[in-house]
Amino acid sequence: MMRPLHAKEIDHAVKECILCGRCLEVCPLVSATGREELSPKAKHTLARVLRQEPERLEGKHVAELAGLCLACGRCEKACPQGLCTPEAVADLRHAHPDLKQWLWKQWIEKGGALWPALAWLSRRLPEGRAEPSPRYDAFKTMGSGPGVTPFLRVSNFSDAGLGREAVLFPGCTARRLFPAWTDRAAELLAGLGFSLPKKQPDWACCGSTLGHAGCTEAQHEARQANLDAWRKAGRPLIVTFCATCRCGLRGYPDADLGWEPGEALRWNQSVTSLAHFMADVTIESTGEPPAAVYYHKPCHGSGLAGAGADEALLARALGDRYAGTTGDVCCGMGGIMQLGAPQLSRQVADTLWTRLNPSAGSLVLTGCSGCVLQLKATAPEGVAVGHWLEAFSPQNG
Ligand code: SF4
Ligand code: SF4
């Protein structure tokens, strides 16, 4: 049974889709499948029908379509009405409790127990096993995959962090699967002169994926917990190395979290990417880099100040070995869509790999935890994938 939309949902639906079709050109689902019914335009039409004549729609049809969005945000940037499809879709999900959102919520909230188990499992799955289930890809992702051998090191730090206090926000994936990213990031921050606490704050999920899944109460709780943790730490700089986390954290001031005067602005000014502080460091080679190193641009946060700092860092460090970006193409990670329509997510990833056509021995680096997981799970044989932090050797190693 569908419930009526609540006030906030109606409020953000005041702007209407004018059916101009501009979003069709940028939506990775449409370009991978050619199916216009998966477009942002179709989803806004659905949302409008749900608002005006809910009796016309059956819950299961709404649930199906609402599950099919990667939350990449590309359509919002192209839309002359500024319509945010991920938000509209999240509202649809929120309005329909029969969606698979509960599963994604479990995945995020109980991941502490679940993810290491999947990583363990993946390392024990026989190589080359033909497994028809798309879930197998997800298991494979959790393991190591072809690793990245570090080949860079900072030889001379700038004093970008001198006299400044900072905390790291690693995000769920780094905390649970790739703790070495956090170690490397902490070393780099220390090298830059930042003052770091002995123990990092007890962060919750950034809430981004929970919000896209329509789990708005859980998202609110996570945001509140993070705000409290930041206050307790003395409101320092919050340094991230995941584009999705950065985007999620920057969205906090839009939420009613009981901000003190001026605090929301200070929060937003505090959330900064690690690469932003590395613009003036000197980098040396510690080994031979792969013949071609690409950078994958995450969809999230691409419009925020400081986006692209990690790509600039790599391009500067790699010189001729930098092969450019993987193109302006989404990897297809898509949060909840991994659970509802993993084949579609795979289809979007295949579009990226077909266009890039990397040779064996290439390396693709990126700055988003979700993109790392998706690219690792779908990369062609012999192509390594990692977070850009993996290209850096330990500073005192
Ligand atoms: S957020 Fe991305 S996948 Fe979802 S409708 Fe918009 S462009 Fe398509
Ligand atoms: S770009 Fe915006 S207004 Fe135009 S069809 Fe897409 S959602 Fe509707």
PDB file of C-alpha atoms in Angstrom, residues 122-227:
ATOM      1  CA  SER A 122      36.179 -13.833  -1.937  1.00  0.00           C
ATOM      2  CA  ARG A 123      39.756 -14.873  -1.240  1.00  0.00           C
ATOM      3  CA  ARG A 124      38.617 -18.474  -0.996  1.00  0.00           C
ATOM      4  CA  LEU A 125      36.539 -18.612  -4.150  1.00  0.00           C
ATOM      5  CA  PRO A 126      38.364 -20.673  -6.778  1.00  0.00           C
ATOM      6  CA  GLU A 127      40.020 -18.599  -9.506  1.00  0.00           C
ATOM      7  CA  GLY A 128      38.213 -18.531 -12.821  1.00  0.00           C
ATOM      8  CA  ARG A 129      35.090 -20.092 -11.390  1.00  0.00           C
ATOM      9  CA  ALA A 130      32.149 -19.511 -13.697  1.00  0.00           C
ATOM     10  CA  GLU A 131      29.452 -18.118 -11.454  1.00  0.00           C
ATOM     11  CA  PRO A 132      26.212 -17.020 -13.021  1.00  0.00           C
ATOM     12  CA  SER A 133      25.088 -14.846 -10.115  1.00  0.00           C
ATOM     13  CA  PRO A 134      25.914 -11.125 -10.343  1.00  0.00           C
ATOM     14  CA  ARG A 135      26.354 -11.286  -6.563  1.00  0.00           C
ATOM     15  CA  TYR A 136      29.606 -13.156  -7.282  1.00  0.00           C
ATOM     16  CA  ASP A 137      31.010  -9.915  -8.708  1.00  0.00           C
ATOM     17  CA  ALA A 138      30.175  -8.190  -5.462  1.00  0.00           C
ATOM     18  CA  PHE A 139      32.000 -10.899  -3.508  1.00  0.00           C
ATOM     19  CA  LYS A 140      35.005 -10.641  -5.793  1.00  0.00           C
ATOM     20  CA  THR A 141      35.088  -6.917  -5.187  1.00  0.00           C
ATOM     21  CA  MET A 142      35.516  -7.371  -1.478  1.00  0.00           C
ATOM     22  CA  GLY A 143      38.765  -9.251  -1.896  1.00  0.00           C
ATOM     23  CA  SER A 144      42.016  -7.814  -3.010  1.00  0.00           C
ATOM     24  CA  GLY A 145      41.741  -8.207  -6.817  1.00  0.00           C
ATOM     25  CA  PRO A 146      44.853  -7.303  -8.807  1.00  0.00           C
ATOM     26  CA  GLY A 147      46.726  -5.118  -6.361  1.00  0.00           C
ATOM     27  CA  VAL A 148      48.434  -1.794  -6.890  1.00  0.00           C
ATOM     28  CA  THR A 149      52.176  -1.747  -6.272  1.00  0.00           C
ATOM     29  CA  PRO A 150      53.018   1.690  -4.877  1.00  0.00           C
ATOM     30  CA  PHE A 151      55.312   3.736  -7.096  1.00  0.00           C
ATOM     31  CA  LEU A 152      55.129   7.280  -5.676  1.00  0.00           C
ATOM     32  CA  ARG A 153      56.217   9.024  -2.510  1.00  0.00           C
ATOM     33  CA  VAL A 154      56.135  12.608  -1.280  1.00  0.00           C
ATOM     34  CA  SER A 155      59.762  13.764  -1.122  1.00  0.00           C
ATOM     35  CA  ASN A 156      59.047  17.256   0.095  1.00  0.00           C
ATOM     36  CA  PHE A 157      55.939  18.427   1.933  1.00  0.00           C
ATOM     37  CA  SER A 158      54.487  21.916   1.940  1.00  0.00           C
ATOM     38  CA  ASP A 159      53.379  23.473   5.222  1.00  0.00           C
ATOM     39  CA  ALA A 160      49.682  23.483   4.215  1.00  0.00           C
ATOM     40  CA  GLY A 161      48.650  22.019   7.570  1.00  0.00           C
ATOM     41  CA  LEU A 162      50.960  23.882   9.908  1.00  0.00           C
ATOM     42  CA  GLY A 163      49.102  25.023  13.024  1.00  0.00           C
ATOM     43  CA  ARG A 164      45.812  23.443  11.901  1.00  0.00           C
ATOM     44  CA  GLU A 165      43.816  20.684  13.554  1.00  0.00           C
ATOM     45  CA  ALA A 166      42.257  18.024  11.357  1.00  0.00           C
ATOM     46  CA  VAL A 167      40.377  14.747  11.607  1.00  0.00           C
ATOM     47  CA  LEU A 168      40.013  12.115   8.901  1.00  0.00           C
ATOM     48  CA  PHE A 169      36.628  10.948   7.654  1.00  0.00           C
ATOM     49  CA  PRO A 170      37.537   7.667   5.904  1.00  0.00           C
ATOM     50  CA  GLY A 171      34.010   6.448   5.118  1.00  0.00           C
ATOM     51  CA  CYS A 172      32.504   2.966   5.514  1.00  0.00           C
ATOM     52  CA  THR A 173      34.479   1.253   2.737  1.00  0.00           C
ATOM     53  CA  ALA A 174      37.894   2.368   3.960  1.00  0.00           C
ATOM     54  CA  ARG A 175      37.043   1.573   7.569  1.00  0.00           C
ATOM     55  CA  ARG A 176      35.817  -1.898   6.805  1.00  0.00           C
ATOM     56  CA  LEU A 177      37.751  -3.045   3.781  1.00  0.00           C
ATOM     57  CA  PHE A 178      40.766  -0.877   3.061  1.00  0.00           C
ATOM     58  CA  PRO A 179      42.227   0.429   6.355  1.00  0.00           C
ATOM     59  CA  ALA A 180      45.556   1.039   4.569  1.00  0.00           C
ATOM     60  CA  TRP A 181      43.960   4.043   2.803  1.00  0.00           C
ATOM     61  CA  THR A 182      43.373   5.694   6.177  1.00  0.00           C
ATOM     62  CA  ASP A 183      46.914   4.897   7.352  1.00  0.00           C
ATOM     63  CA  ARG A 184      48.395   6.442   4.211  1.00  0.00           C
ATOM     64  CA  ALA A 185      46.124   9.495   4.443  1.00  0.00           C
ATOM     65  CA  ALA A 186      47.082  10.028   8.105  1.00  0.00           C
ATOM     66  CA  GLU A 187      50.795   9.883   7.183  1.00  0.00           C
ATOM     67  CA  LEU A 188      50.299  12.453   4.460  1.00  0.00           C
ATOM     68  CA  LEU A 189      48.373  14.788   6.753  1.00  0.00           C
ATOM     69  CA  ALA A 190      51.065  14.475   9.417  1.00  0.00           C
ATOM     70  CA  GLY A 191      53.705  15.238   6.767  1.00  0.00           C
ATOM     71  CA  LEU A 192      51.784  18.378   5.825  1.00  0.00           C
ATOM     72  CA  GLY A 193      52.011  19.522   9.420  1.00  0.00           C
ATOM     73  CA  PHE A 194      48.409  18.949  10.517  1.00  0.00           C
ATOM     74  CA  SER A 195      47.766  18.214  14.139  1.00  0.00           C
ATOM     75  CA  LEU A 196      45.756  14.957  14.326  1.00  0.00           C
ATOM     76  CA  PRO A 197      44.042  13.439  17.388  1.00  0.00           C
ATOM     77  CA  LYS A 198      45.452  10.181  18.783  1.00  0.00           C
ATOM     78  CA  LYS A 199      42.073   8.570  18.177  1.00  0.00           C
ATOM     79  CA  GLN A 200      39.899   9.592  15.234  1.00  0.00           C
ATOM     80  CA  PRO A 201      36.237  10.466  16.013  1.00  0.00           C
ATOM     81  CA  ASP A 202      33.769   7.635  16.161  1.00  0.00           C
ATOM     82  CA  TRP A 203      32.117   8.405  12.799  1.00  0.00           C
ATOM     83  CA  ALA A 204      28.900   6.917  11.451  1.00  0.00           C
ATOM     84  CA  CYS A 205      28.172   6.439   7.723  1.00  0.00           C
ATOM     85  CA  CYS A 206      28.141   9.803   5.889  1.00  0.00           C
ATOM     86  CA  GLY A 207      24.470   9.066   5.160  1.00  0.00           C
ATOM     87  CA  SER A 208      24.691   9.614   1.413  1.00  0.00           C
ATOM     88  CA  THR A 209      23.762   6.078   0.391  1.00  0.00           C
ATOM     89  CA  LEU A 210      21.151   5.781   3.132  1.00  0.00           C
ATOM     90  CA  GLY A 211      19.475   8.910   1.766  1.00  0.00           C
ATOM     91  CA  HIS A 212      19.471   7.645  -1.820  1.00  0.00           C
ATOM     92  CA  ALA A 213      17.962   4.398  -0.593  1.00  0.00           C
ATOM     93  CA  GLY A 214      15.066   6.326   0.940  1.00  0.00           C
ATOM     94  CA  CYS A 215      16.134   5.465   4.514  1.00  0.00           C
ATOM     95  CA  THR A 216      15.707   9.056   5.643  1.00  0.00           C
ATOM     96  CA  GLU A 217      15.418   8.349   9.371  1.00  0.00           C
ATOM     97  CA  ALA A 218      18.652   6.336   9.356  1.00  0.00           C
ATOM     98  CA  GLN A 219      20.318   9.065   7.302  1.00  0.00           C
ATOM     99  CA  HIS A 220      19.256  11.692   9.842  1.00  0.00           C
ATOM    100  CA  GLU A 221      20.619   9.620  12.726  1.00  0.00           C
ATOM    101  CA  ALA A 222      23.956   9.131  10.944  1.00  0.00           C
ATOM    102  CA  ARG A 223      24.256  12.849  10.214  1.00  0.00           C
ATOM    103  CA  GLN A 224      23.420  13.783  13.787  1.00  0.00           C
ATOM    104  CA  ALA A 225      26.003  11.317  15.134  1.00  0.00           C
ATOM    105  CA  ASN A 226      28.686  12.777  12.858  1.00  0.00           C
ATOM    106  CA  LEU A 227      27.842  16.340  13.804  1.00  0.00           C
TER     107      LEU A 227
END
